[in-house]
PDB file of C-alpha atoms in Angstrom:
ATOM      1  CA  UNK A 176     -17.108   6.559  11.299  1.00  0.00           C
ATOM      2  CA  UNK A 177     -19.314   7.803   8.449  1.00  0.00           C
ATOM      3  CA  UNK A 178     -22.517   7.375  10.463  1.00  0.00           C
ATOM      4  CA  UNK A 179     -20.940   9.150  13.432  1.00  0.00           C
ATOM      5  CA  UNK A 180     -19.813  11.987  11.179  1.00  0.00           C
ATOM      6  CA  UNK A 181     -23.322  12.457   9.731  1.00  0.00           C
ATOM      7  CA  UNK A 182     -24.896  12.564  13.198  1.00  0.00           C
ATOM      8  CA  UNK A 183     -22.269  14.953  14.568  1.00  0.00           C
ATOM      9  CA  UNK A 184     -22.337  17.304  11.563  1.00  0.00           C
ATOM     10  CA  UNK A 185     -26.149  17.390  11.655  1.00  0.00           C
ATOM     11  CA  UNK A 186     -26.024  18.579  15.266  1.00  0.00           C
ATOM     12  CA  UNK A 187     -23.663  21.399  14.247  1.00  0.00           C
ATOM     13  CA  UNK A 188     -26.304  22.753  11.849  1.00  0.00           C
ATOM     14  CA  UNK A 189     -28.065  24.312  14.829  1.00  0.00           C
ATOM     15  CA  UNK A 190     -25.410  27.018  14.386  1.00  0.00           C
ATOM     16  CA  UNK A 191     -26.638  29.148  11.443  1.00  0.00           C
ATOM     17  CA  UNK A 192     -23.045  29.694  10.279  1.00  0.00           C
ATOM     18  CA  UNK A 193     -22.551  25.988   9.540  1.00  0.00           C
ATOM     19  CA  UNK A 194     -23.365  24.559   6.098  1.00  0.00           C
ATOM     20  CA  UNK A 195     -22.869  21.057   4.698  1.00  0.00           C
ATOM     21  CA  UNK A 196     -21.902  20.894   1.013  1.00  0.00           C
ATOM     22  CA  UNK A 197     -22.259  17.592  -0.860  1.00  0.00           C
ATOM     23  CA  UNK A 198     -21.771  16.210  -4.349  1.00  0.00           C
ATOM     24  CA  UNK A 199     -24.342  13.370  -4.159  1.00  0.00           C
ATOM     25  CA  UNK A 200     -22.185  11.171  -1.899  1.00  0.00           C
ATOM     26  CA  UNK A 201     -24.029  10.654   1.452  1.00  0.00           C
ATOM     27  CA  UNK A 202     -26.968  12.791   0.258  1.00  0.00           C
ATOM     28  CA  UNK A 203     -29.401  10.127   1.473  1.00  0.00           C
ATOM     29  CA  UNK A 204     -27.740  10.057   4.899  1.00  0.00           C
ATOM     30  CA  UNK A 205     -28.114  13.843   5.177  1.00  0.00           C
ATOM     31  CA  UNK A 206     -31.713  13.861   3.873  1.00  0.00           C
ATOM     32  CA  UNK A 207     -33.292  14.371   7.340  1.00  0.00           C
ATOM     33  CA  UNK A 208     -30.911  17.278   7.951  1.00  0.00           C
ATOM     34  CA  UNK A 209     -31.753  18.734   4.533  1.00  0.00           C
ATOM     35  CA  UNK A 210     -35.450  18.688   5.410  1.00  0.00           C
ATOM     36  CA  UNK A 211     -34.772  20.580   8.616  1.00  0.00           C
ATOM     37  CA  UNK A 212     -32.164  22.960   7.163  1.00  0.00           C
ATOM     38  CA  UNK A 213     -32.958  23.194   3.424  1.00  0.00           C
ATOM     39  CA  UNK A 214     -30.745  26.247   2.900  1.00  0.00           C
ATOM     40  CA  UNK A 215     -27.711  24.797   4.671  1.00  0.00           C
ATOM     41  CA  UNK A 216     -27.466  21.266   3.305  1.00  0.00           C
ATOM     42  CA  UNK A 217     -26.465  21.905  -0.295  1.00  0.00           C
ATOM     43  CA  UNK A 218     -26.124  19.061  -2.802  1.00  0.00           C
ATOM     44  CA  UNK A 219     -24.545  20.315  -6.043  1.00  0.00           C
ATOM     45  CA  UNK A 220     -24.776  16.938  -7.797  1.00  0.00           C
ATOM     46  CA  UNK A 221     -21.794  15.135  -9.295  1.00  0.00           C
ATOM     47  CA  UNK A 222     -19.756  18.333  -9.584  1.00  0.00           C
ATOM     48  CA  UNK A 223     -16.885  18.149  -7.118  1.00  0.00           C
ATOM     49  CA  UNK A 224     -15.095  21.270  -8.369  1.00  0.00           C
ATOM     50  CA  UNK A 225     -18.337  23.225  -8.000  1.00  0.00           C
ATOM     51  CA  UNK A 226     -18.773  21.794  -4.512  1.00  0.00           C
ATOM     52  CA  UNK A 227     -15.434  23.307  -3.503  1.00  0.00           C
ATOM     53  CA  UNK A 228     -16.204  26.620  -5.212  1.00  0.00           C
ATOM     54  CA  UNK A 229     -19.498  26.841  -3.313  1.00  0.00           C
ATOM     55  CA  UNK A 230     -17.635  26.131  -0.074  1.00  0.00           C
ATOM     56  CA  UNK A 231     -15.169  28.921  -0.826  1.00  0.00           C
ATOM     57  CA  UNK A 232     -18.001  31.351  -1.486  1.00  0.00           C
ATOM     58  CA  UNK A 233     -19.764  30.370   1.724  1.00  0.00           C
ATOM     59  CA  UNK A 234     -16.532  30.821   3.684  1.00  0.00           C
ATOM     60  CA  UNK A 235     -16.100  34.305   2.219  1.00  0.00           C
ATOM     61  CA  UNK A 236     -19.522  35.237   3.647  1.00  0.00           C
ATOM     62  CA  UNK A 237     -18.635  33.997   7.137  1.00  0.00           C
ATOM     63  CA  UNK A 238     -20.019  30.461   6.985  1.00  0.00           C
ATOM     64  CA  UNK A 239     -18.133  27.417   8.211  1.00  0.00           C
ATOM     65  CA  UNK A 240     -18.620  24.900   5.373  1.00  0.00           C
ATOM     66  CA  UNK A 241     -18.288  21.164   5.912  1.00  0.00           C
ATOM     67  CA  UNK A 242     -17.490  19.601   2.526  1.00  0.00           C
ATOM     68  CA  UNK A 243     -17.894  15.868   2.089  1.00  0.00           C
ATOM     69  CA  UNK A 244     -17.250  13.137  -0.483  1.00  0.00           C
ATOM     70  CA  UNK A 245     -15.017  10.178  -1.236  1.00  0.00           C
ATOM     71  CA  UNK A 246     -11.342  11.032  -0.785  1.00  0.00           C
ATOM     72  CA  UNK A 247     -10.357  10.945  -4.501  1.00  0.00           C
ATOM     73  CA  UNK A 248     -13.321  13.128  -5.470  1.00  0.00           C
ATOM     74  CA  UNK A 249     -12.884  15.543  -2.577  1.00  0.00           C
ATOM     75  CA  UNK A 250      -9.109  16.053  -2.648  1.00  0.00           C
ATOM     76  CA  UNK A 251      -7.670  14.870  -5.971  1.00  0.00           C
ATOM     77  CA  UNK A 252     -10.460  15.852  -8.370  1.00  0.00           C
ATOM     78  CA  UNK A 253     -11.042  19.243  -6.729  1.00  0.00           C
ATOM     79  CA  UNK A 254      -7.447  20.047  -5.754  1.00  0.00           C
ATOM     80  CA  UNK A 255      -7.186  23.173  -7.911  1.00  0.00           C
ATOM     81  CA  UNK A 256     -10.358  24.592  -6.366  1.00  0.00           C
ATOM     82  CA  UNK A 257      -9.079  23.809  -2.871  1.00  0.00           C
ATOM     83  CA  UNK A 258      -5.877  25.665  -3.716  1.00  0.00           C
ATOM     84  CA  UNK A 259      -7.596  28.688  -5.260  1.00  0.00           C
ATOM     85  CA  UNK A 260     -11.032  28.994  -3.647  1.00  0.00           C
ATOM     86  CA  UNK A 261      -9.870  28.267  -0.109  1.00  0.00           C
ATOM     87  CA  UNK A 262      -6.108  28.759   0.301  1.00  0.00           C
ATOM     88  CA  UNK A 263      -5.642  31.636  -2.148  1.00  0.00           C
ATOM     89  CA  UNK A 264      -8.722  33.438  -0.828  1.00  0.00           C
ATOM     90  CA  UNK A 265      -7.496  33.093   2.742  1.00  0.00           C
ATOM     91  CA  UNK A 266     -10.634  31.321   3.976  1.00  0.00           C
ATOM     92  CA  UNK A 267     -11.138  27.965   5.646  1.00  0.00           C
ATOM     93  CA  UNK A 268     -13.373  24.915   5.378  1.00  0.00           C
ATOM     94  CA  UNK A 269     -13.604  21.447   6.874  1.00  0.00           C
ATOM     95  CA  UNK A 270     -13.157  18.691   4.282  1.00  0.00           C
ATOM     96  CA  UNK A 271     -14.389  15.283   5.424  1.00  0.00           C
ATOM     97  CA  UNK A 272     -13.647  12.255   3.272  1.00  0.00           C
ATOM     98  CA  UNK A 273     -14.652   8.621   3.284  1.00  0.00           C
ATOM     99  CA  UNK A 274     -12.936   5.778   1.466  1.00  0.00           C
ATOM    100  CA  UNK A 275      -9.458   6.297   2.944  1.00  0.00           C
ATOM    101  CA  UNK A 276      -6.727   4.777   0.772  1.00  0.00           C
ATOM    102  CA  UNK A 277      -8.613   1.707  -0.418  1.00  0.00           C
ATOM    103  CA  UNK A 278     -11.764   1.069   1.630  1.00  0.00           C
ATOM    104  CA  UNK A 279     -13.704   0.770  -1.660  1.00  0.00           C
ATOM    105  CA  UNK A 280     -11.061  -1.278  -3.452  1.00  0.00           C
ATOM    106  CA  UNK A 281     -13.801  -3.330  -5.098  1.00  0.00           C
ATOM    107  CA  UNK A 282     -14.838  -0.175  -7.010  1.00  0.00           C
ATOM    108  CA  UNK A 283     -11.416   0.113  -8.673  1.00  0.00           C
ATOM    109  CA  UNK A 284      -8.786   2.817  -9.003  1.00  0.00           C
ATOM    110  CA  UNK A 285     -11.347   5.637  -9.216  1.00  0.00           C
ATOM    111  CA  UNK A 286     -12.104   5.145  -5.512  1.00  0.00           C
ATOM    112  CA  UNK A 287      -8.518   4.779  -4.247  1.00  0.00           C
ATOM    113  CA  UNK A 288      -6.731   7.816  -2.793  1.00  0.00           C
ATOM    114  CA  UNK A 289      -3.498   6.983  -0.936  1.00  0.00           C
ATOM    115  CA  UNK A 290      -1.987  10.359  -1.970  1.00  0.00           C
ATOM    116  CA  UNK A 291      -4.688  12.564  -0.414  1.00  0.00           C
ATOM    117  CA  UNK A 292      -2.781  13.589   2.726  1.00  0.00           C
ATOM    118  CA  UNK A 293       0.379  14.237   0.688  1.00  0.00           C
ATOM    119  CA  UNK A 294      -1.640  16.609  -1.529  1.00  0.00           C
ATOM    120  CA  UNK A 295      -3.158  18.413   1.447  1.00  0.00           C
ATOM    121  CA  UNK A 296       0.382  18.692   2.815  1.00  0.00           C
ATOM    122  CA  UNK A 297       1.291  20.984  -0.101  1.00  0.00           C
ATOM    123  CA  UNK A 298      -1.193  23.587   1.152  1.00  0.00           C
ATOM    124  CA  UNK A 299      -0.707  26.181   3.865  1.00  0.00           C
ATOM    125  CA  UNK A 300      -1.331  25.476   7.565  1.00  0.00           C
ATOM    126  CA  UNK A 301      -3.982  22.780   7.266  1.00  0.00           C
ATOM    127  CA  UNK A 302      -4.757  20.450  10.139  1.00  0.00           C
ATOM    128  CA  UNK A 303      -5.184  16.790   9.208  1.00  0.00           C
ATOM    129  CA  UNK A 304      -7.138  14.312  11.324  1.00  0.00           C
ATOM    130  CA  UNK A 305      -7.110  10.547  10.734  1.00  0.00           C
ATOM    131  CA  UNK A 306      -9.307   8.935  13.395  1.00  0.00           C
ATOM    132  CA  UNK A 307      -8.644   5.317  14.271  1.00  0.00           C
ATOM    133  CA  UNK A 308     -12.061   4.688  15.843  1.00  0.00           C
ATOM    134  CA  UNK A 309     -15.540   6.104  15.371  1.00  0.00           C
ATOM    135  CA  UNK A 310     -15.594   7.430  18.962  1.00  0.00           C
ATOM    136  CA  UNK A 311     -12.695   9.756  18.125  1.00  0.00           C
ATOM    137  CA  UNK A 312     -14.758  11.497  15.436  1.00  0.00           C
ATOM    138  CA  UNK A 313     -17.124  13.737  17.492  1.00  0.00           C
ATOM    139  CA  UNK A 314     -14.404  15.416  19.566  1.00  0.00           C
ATOM    140  CA  UNK A 315     -12.043  16.135  16.696  1.00  0.00           C
ATOM    141  CA  UNK A 316     -14.891  17.248  14.417  1.00  0.00           C
ATOM    142  CA  UNK A 317     -16.152  19.656  17.076  1.00  0.00           C
ATOM    143  CA  UNK A 318     -12.639  21.037  17.404  1.00  0.00           C
ATOM    144  CA  UNK A 319     -12.285  21.842  13.700  1.00  0.00           C
ATOM    145  CA  UNK A 320     -15.862  23.040  13.045  1.00  0.00           C
ATOM    146  CA  UNK A 321     -16.715  25.110  16.102  1.00  0.00           C
ATOM    147  CA  UNK A 322     -14.938  28.370  16.826  1.00  0.00           C
ATOM    148  CA  UNK A 323     -12.181  28.035  14.197  1.00  0.00           C
ATOM    149  CA  UNK A 324     -11.628  29.497  10.748  1.00  0.00           C
ATOM    150  CA  UNK A 325      -8.598  27.614   9.424  1.00  0.00           C
ATOM    151  CA  UNK A 326      -8.859  24.656   7.059  1.00  0.00           C
ATOM    152  CA  UNK A 327      -8.956  21.038   8.166  1.00  0.00           C
ATOM    153  CA  UNK A 328      -9.035  17.656   6.477  1.00  0.00           C
ATOM    154  CA  UNK A 329     -10.736  14.770   8.294  1.00  0.00           C
ATOM    155  CA  UNK A 330     -10.078  11.336   6.789  1.00  0.00           C
ATOM    156  CA  UNK A 331     -12.641   8.682   7.741  1.00  0.00           C
ATOM    157  CA  UNK A 332     -12.237   4.958   7.189  1.00  0.00           C
ATOM    158  CA  UNK A 333     -14.096   1.673   7.518  1.00  0.00           C
ATOM    159  CA  UNK A 334     -10.982   0.232   9.179  1.00  0.00           C
ATOM    160  CA  UNK A 335     -10.771   0.692  12.922  1.00  0.00           C
ATOM    161  CA  UNK A 336      -8.743   0.016  16.036  1.00  0.00           C
ATOM    162  CA  UNK A 337     -10.449  -1.847  18.872  1.00  0.00           C
ATOM    163  CA  UNK A 338     -10.169   1.126  21.249  1.00  0.00           C
ATOM    164  CA  UNK A 339     -10.687   4.857  20.863  1.00  0.00           C
ATOM    165  CA  UNK A 340      -8.244   7.514  22.070  1.00  0.00           C
ATOM    166  CA  UNK A 341     -10.185  10.785  21.650  1.00  0.00           C
ATOM    167  CA  UNK A 342      -7.428  12.868  23.284  1.00  0.00           C
ATOM    168  CA  UNK A 343      -4.610  11.578  21.053  1.00  0.00           C
ATOM    169  CA  UNK A 344      -4.018  14.640  18.921  1.00  0.00           C
ATOM    170  CA  UNK A 345      -0.550  14.979  20.403  1.00  0.00           C
ATOM    171  CA  UNK A 346       1.444  11.767  20.532  1.00  0.00           C
ATOM    172  CA  UNK A 347       0.046   9.413  23.154  1.00  0.00           C
ATOM    173  CA  UNK A 348       2.315   6.665  24.444  1.00  0.00           C
ATOM    174  CA  UNK A 349       0.492   3.348  24.206  1.00  0.00           C
ATOM    175  CA  UNK A 350       3.460   1.177  25.179  1.00  0.00           C
ATOM    176  CA  UNK A 351       6.669   2.427  26.807  1.00  0.00           C
ATOM    177  CA  UNK A 352       9.765   0.308  26.200  1.00  0.00           C
ATOM    178  CA  UNK A 353      12.053   2.613  28.147  1.00  0.00           C
ATOM    179  CA  UNK A 354      14.662   5.243  27.375  1.00  0.00           C
ATOM    180  CA  UNK A 355      16.563   4.771  24.129  1.00  0.00           C
ATOM    181  CA  UNK A 356      14.173   2.175  22.709  1.00  0.00           C
ATOM    182  CA  UNK A 357      13.127   2.477  19.070  1.00  0.00           C
ATOM    183  CA  UNK A 358      10.015   4.604  18.674  1.00  0.00           C
ATOM    184  CA  UNK A 359       7.094   3.573  16.475  1.00  0.00           C
ATOM    185  CA  UNK A 360       4.477   6.239  15.715  1.00  0.00           C
ATOM    186  CA  UNK A 361       1.197   4.786  14.443  1.00  0.00           C
ATOM    187  CA  UNK A 362      -1.356   7.032  12.739  1.00  0.00           C
ATOM    188  CA  UNK A 363      -5.095   6.390  12.844  1.00  0.00           C
ATOM    189  CA  UNK A 364      -6.519   2.913  12.129  1.00  0.00           C
ATOM    190  CA  UNK A 365      -3.134   1.185  11.801  1.00  0.00           C
ATOM    191  CA  UNK A 366      -2.407   1.287  15.542  1.00  0.00           C
ATOM    192  CA  UNK A 367      -3.646  -2.223  16.352  1.00  0.00           C
ATOM    193  CA  UNK A 368      -1.709  -3.774  13.477  1.00  0.00           C
ATOM    194  CA  UNK A 369       1.439  -1.916  14.480  1.00  0.00           C
ATOM    195  CA  UNK A 370       1.091  -3.009  18.117  1.00  0.00           C
ATOM    196  CA  UNK A 371       0.663  -6.624  17.068  1.00  0.00           C
ATOM    197  CA  UNK A 372       3.682  -6.406  14.772  1.00  0.00           C
ATOM    198  CA  UNK A 373       6.034  -5.364  17.603  1.00  0.00           C
ATOM    199  CA  UNK A 374       4.333  -7.252  20.428  1.00  0.00           C
ATOM    200  CA  UNK A 375       7.507  -9.110  21.434  1.00  0.00           C
ATOM    201  CA  UNK A 376       9.999  -6.346  20.636  1.00  0.00           C
ATOM    202  CA  UNK A 377      11.335  -3.610  22.916  1.00  0.00           C
ATOM    203  CA  UNK A 378       9.744  -0.800  20.908  1.00  0.00           C
ATOM    204  CA  UNK A 379       7.906   2.218  22.307  1.00  0.00           C
ATOM    205  CA  UNK A 380       4.599   2.746  20.504  1.00  0.00           C
ATOM    206  CA  UNK A 381       2.927   6.147  20.327  1.00  0.00           C
ATOM    207  CA  UNK A 382      -0.366   6.991  18.630  1.00  0.00           C
ATOM    208  CA  UNK A 383      -1.872  10.053  16.999  1.00  0.00           C
ATOM    209  CA  UNK A 384      -5.017  10.783  15.008  1.00  0.00           C
ATOM    210  CA  UNK A 385      -3.740  14.277  14.131  1.00  0.00           C
ATOM    211  CA  UNK A 386      -0.683  13.965  11.893  1.00  0.00           C
ATOM    212  CA  UNK A 387      -0.813  17.676  11.003  1.00  0.00           C
ATOM    213  CA  UNK A 388       0.408  19.641  12.744  1.00  0.00           C
ATOM    214  CA  UNK A 389       2.665  16.796  13.803  1.00  0.00           C
ATOM    215  CA  UNK A 390       3.487  16.759  17.514  1.00  0.00           C
ATOM    216  CA  UNK A 391       7.173  17.540  17.043  1.00  0.00           C
ATOM    217  CA  UNK A 392       7.723  18.334  20.728  1.00  0.00           C
ATOM    218  CA  UNK A 393       6.334  14.938  21.690  1.00  0.00           C
ATOM    219  CA  UNK A 394       8.419  13.279  18.981  1.00  0.00           C
ATOM    220  CA  UNK A 395      11.623  14.880  20.248  1.00  0.00           C
ATOM    221  CA  UNK A 396      10.834  13.831  23.812  1.00  0.00           C
ATOM    222  CA  UNK A 397      10.227  10.202  22.846  1.00  0.00           C
ATOM    223  CA  UNK A 398      12.623   9.535  19.961  1.00  0.00           C
ATOM    224  CA  UNK A 399      15.961   7.836  20.342  1.00  0.00           C
ATOM    225  CA  UNK A 400      18.081   6.880  17.361  1.00  0.00           C
ATOM    226  CA  UNK A 401      15.531   4.706  15.533  1.00  0.00           C
ATOM    227  CA  UNK A 402      12.111   6.055  14.497  1.00  0.00           C
ATOM    228  CA  UNK A 403       9.387   4.203  12.609  1.00  0.00           C
ATOM    229  CA  UNK A 404       6.266   5.921  11.261  1.00  0.00           C
ATOM    230  CA  UNK A 405       3.301   3.783  10.176  1.00  0.00           C
ATOM    231  CA  UNK A 406       0.675   5.752   8.229  1.00  0.00           C
ATOM    232  CA  UNK A 407      -2.459   4.519   6.391  1.00  0.00           C
ATOM    233  CA  UNK A 408      -1.704   6.589   3.276  1.00  0.00           C
ATOM    234  CA  UNK A 409       1.248   7.165   0.944  1.00  0.00           C
ATOM    235  CA  UNK A 410       4.503   5.906   2.450  1.00  0.00           C
ATOM    236  CA  UNK A 411       6.864   8.732   3.347  1.00  0.00           C
ATOM    237  CA  UNK A 412       4.190  11.423   3.709  1.00  0.00           C
ATOM    238  CA  UNK A 413       5.481  12.423   7.148  1.00  0.00           C
ATOM    239  CA  UNK A 414       9.178  11.917   6.415  1.00  0.00           C
ATOM    240  CA  UNK A 415       9.631  15.643   5.824  1.00  0.00           C
ATOM    241  CA  UNK A 416       8.205  16.788   9.150  1.00  0.00           C
ATOM    242  CA  UNK A 417       9.845  14.026  11.180  1.00  0.00           C
ATOM    243  CA  UNK A 418      13.215  14.614   9.516  1.00  0.00           C
ATOM    244  CA  UNK A 419      12.992  18.351  10.158  1.00  0.00           C
ATOM    245  CA  UNK A 420      12.030  17.827  13.800  1.00  0.00           C
ATOM    246  CA  UNK A 421      15.082  15.601  14.390  1.00  0.00           C
ATOM    247  CA  UNK A 422      17.507  17.381  12.065  1.00  0.00           C
ATOM    248  CA  UNK A 423      19.847  18.363  14.904  1.00  0.00           C
ATOM    249  CA  UNK A 424      20.406  14.807  16.158  1.00  0.00           C
ATOM    250  CA  UNK A 425      21.587  11.544  14.579  1.00  0.00           C
ATOM    251  CA  UNK A 426      18.631   9.298  13.763  1.00  0.00           C
ATOM    252  CA  UNK A 427      17.390   6.646  11.371  1.00  0.00           C
ATOM    253  CA  UNK A 428      13.870   6.821   9.963  1.00  0.00           C
ATOM    254  CA  UNK A 429      11.654   4.111   8.483  1.00  0.00           C
ATOM    255  CA  UNK A 430       8.357   5.266   6.953  1.00  0.00           C
ATOM    256  CA  UNK A 431       5.763   2.616   6.223  1.00  0.00           C
ATOM    257  CA  UNK A 432       2.542   3.226   4.325  1.00  0.00           C
ATOM    258  CA  UNK A 433       0.854   2.598   1.000  1.00  0.00           C
ATOM    259  CA  UNK A 434       3.388   1.943  -1.752  1.00  0.00           C
ATOM    260  CA  UNK A 435       3.710   4.060  -4.881  1.00  0.00           C
ATOM    261  CA  UNK A 436       3.461   1.153  -7.333  1.00  0.00           C
ATOM    262  CA  UNK A 437       0.216   0.909  -9.310  1.00  0.00           C
ATOM    263  CA  UNK A 438      -1.121  -2.532  -8.380  1.00  0.00           C
ATOM    264  CA  UNK A 439      -4.037  -2.596 -10.861  1.00  0.00           C
ATOM    265  CA  UNK A 440      -5.998  -4.916  -8.577  1.00  0.00           C
ATOM    266  CA  UNK A 441      -9.401  -4.885  -6.943  1.00  0.00           C
ATOM    267  CA  UNK A 442      -9.679  -7.055  -3.839  1.00  0.00           C
ATOM    268  CA  UNK A 443     -10.566  -6.010  -0.299  1.00  0.00           C
ATOM    269  CA  UNK A 444      -8.988  -3.511   2.098  1.00  0.00           C
ATOM    270  CA  UNK A 445      -7.373  -6.466   3.862  1.00  0.00           C
ATOM    271  CA  UNK A 446      -5.886  -7.619   0.536  1.00  0.00           C
ATOM    272  CA  UNK A 447      -4.397  -4.174  -0.051  1.00  0.00           C
ATOM    273  CA  UNK A 448      -2.986  -4.080   3.478  1.00  0.00           C
ATOM    274  CA  UNK A 449      -1.197  -7.325   2.688  1.00  0.00           C
ATOM    275  CA  UNK A 450      -0.019  -6.237  -0.781  1.00  0.00           C
ATOM    276  CA  UNK A 451       1.388  -2.998   0.634  1.00  0.00           C
ATOM    277  CA  UNK A 452       2.997  -4.688   3.642  1.00  0.00           C
ATOM    278  CA  UNK A 453       0.671  -3.023   6.141  1.00  0.00           C
ATOM    279  CA  UNK A 454      -0.735  -6.199   7.632  1.00  0.00           C
ATOM    280  CA  UNK A 455       0.873  -7.525  10.804  1.00  0.00           C
ATOM    281  CA  UNK A 456       3.244  -9.865   8.979  1.00  0.00           C
ATOM    282  CA  UNK A 457       4.298  -7.233   6.452  1.00  0.00           C
ATOM    283  CA  UNK A 458       4.938  -4.617   9.110  1.00  0.00           C
ATOM    284  CA  UNK A 459       6.995  -7.086  11.106  1.00  0.00           C
ATOM    285  CA  UNK A 460       9.168  -7.963   8.091  1.00  0.00           C
ATOM    286  CA  UNK A 461       9.935  -4.301   7.433  1.00  0.00           C
ATOM    287  CA  UNK A 462      10.567  -3.485  11.086  1.00  0.00           C
ATOM    288  CA  UNK A 463      12.832  -6.500  11.591  1.00  0.00           C
ATOM    289  CA  UNK A 464      14.909  -5.545   8.545  1.00  0.00           C
ATOM    290  CA  UNK A 465      15.178  -1.936   9.773  1.00  0.00           C
ATOM    291  CA  UNK A 466      16.124  -2.812  13.344  1.00  0.00           C
ATOM    292  CA  UNK A 467      18.521  -5.646  12.450  1.00  0.00           C
ATOM    293  CA  UNK A 468      21.663  -3.427  12.331  1.00  0.00           C
ATOM    294  CA  UNK A 469      20.863  -1.886  15.697  1.00  0.00           C
ATOM    295  CA  UNK A 470      20.140  -5.266  17.268  1.00  0.00           C
ATOM    296  CA  UNK A 471      23.362  -6.695  15.821  1.00  0.00           C
ATOM    297  CA  UNK A 472      25.474  -3.938  17.363  1.00  0.00           C
ATOM    298  CA  UNK A 473      23.441  -3.609  20.558  1.00  0.00           C
TER     299      UNK A 473
END
């Protein structure tokens, strides 16, 4: 996904209103672009707050800044500048992160950011894109960079589904179990694991790589009584929007994602999936426990 992002963003620099702002991360990957567009590939060094301030200033002059770093540096470390220099000023930028929740788990807690989408969710009218395959990146990046002025967060990962669904901004039904079946909504790169977890269950599975704005119309059309949301970031991040969308009808909601407990472990992304119950076996345990009352009475 990162390589695809660099190639796609470089092509956008043909538009003189587009500028890439970096804080050392991926500077080498953007070096050819910097040679071609020295005034519009800006590396501020290891100064993430400054990176966001520069983006806000560029946006105020009519530029469309693409701001890029690891998720904890981009969102958590520079959150105040995002809030003030973008939201408060009423200007937009495209923030593109790598690292996801724990892609660089071997680097320790400094490189883990499961709360990034929850933080972005506190801001006003942002779109959030969580691609599940590298081939989803060009289309969604073009959508948020070209011809728009609002703010967007694009969350890239090393984890991937086997197949791309570039048109899955709104909920896309991957498996239809029929009317009244429990609905599982999988976000981004957790689709394949979610599908495997419910392979032998009568559960409708829908996919999205755009959790904000959440496709509430699609949710209402698909949801029965039982709804499961599987997200590759902090568990419960989408509970608010799903609960509000279904507030006028009886429903039960299970939200699965990265747990809030501080694990204080290194390991691999696959290890963290297992520790947080996001591997196939962990998802199945949680889903079985959630659906057991319905199966017992049904």
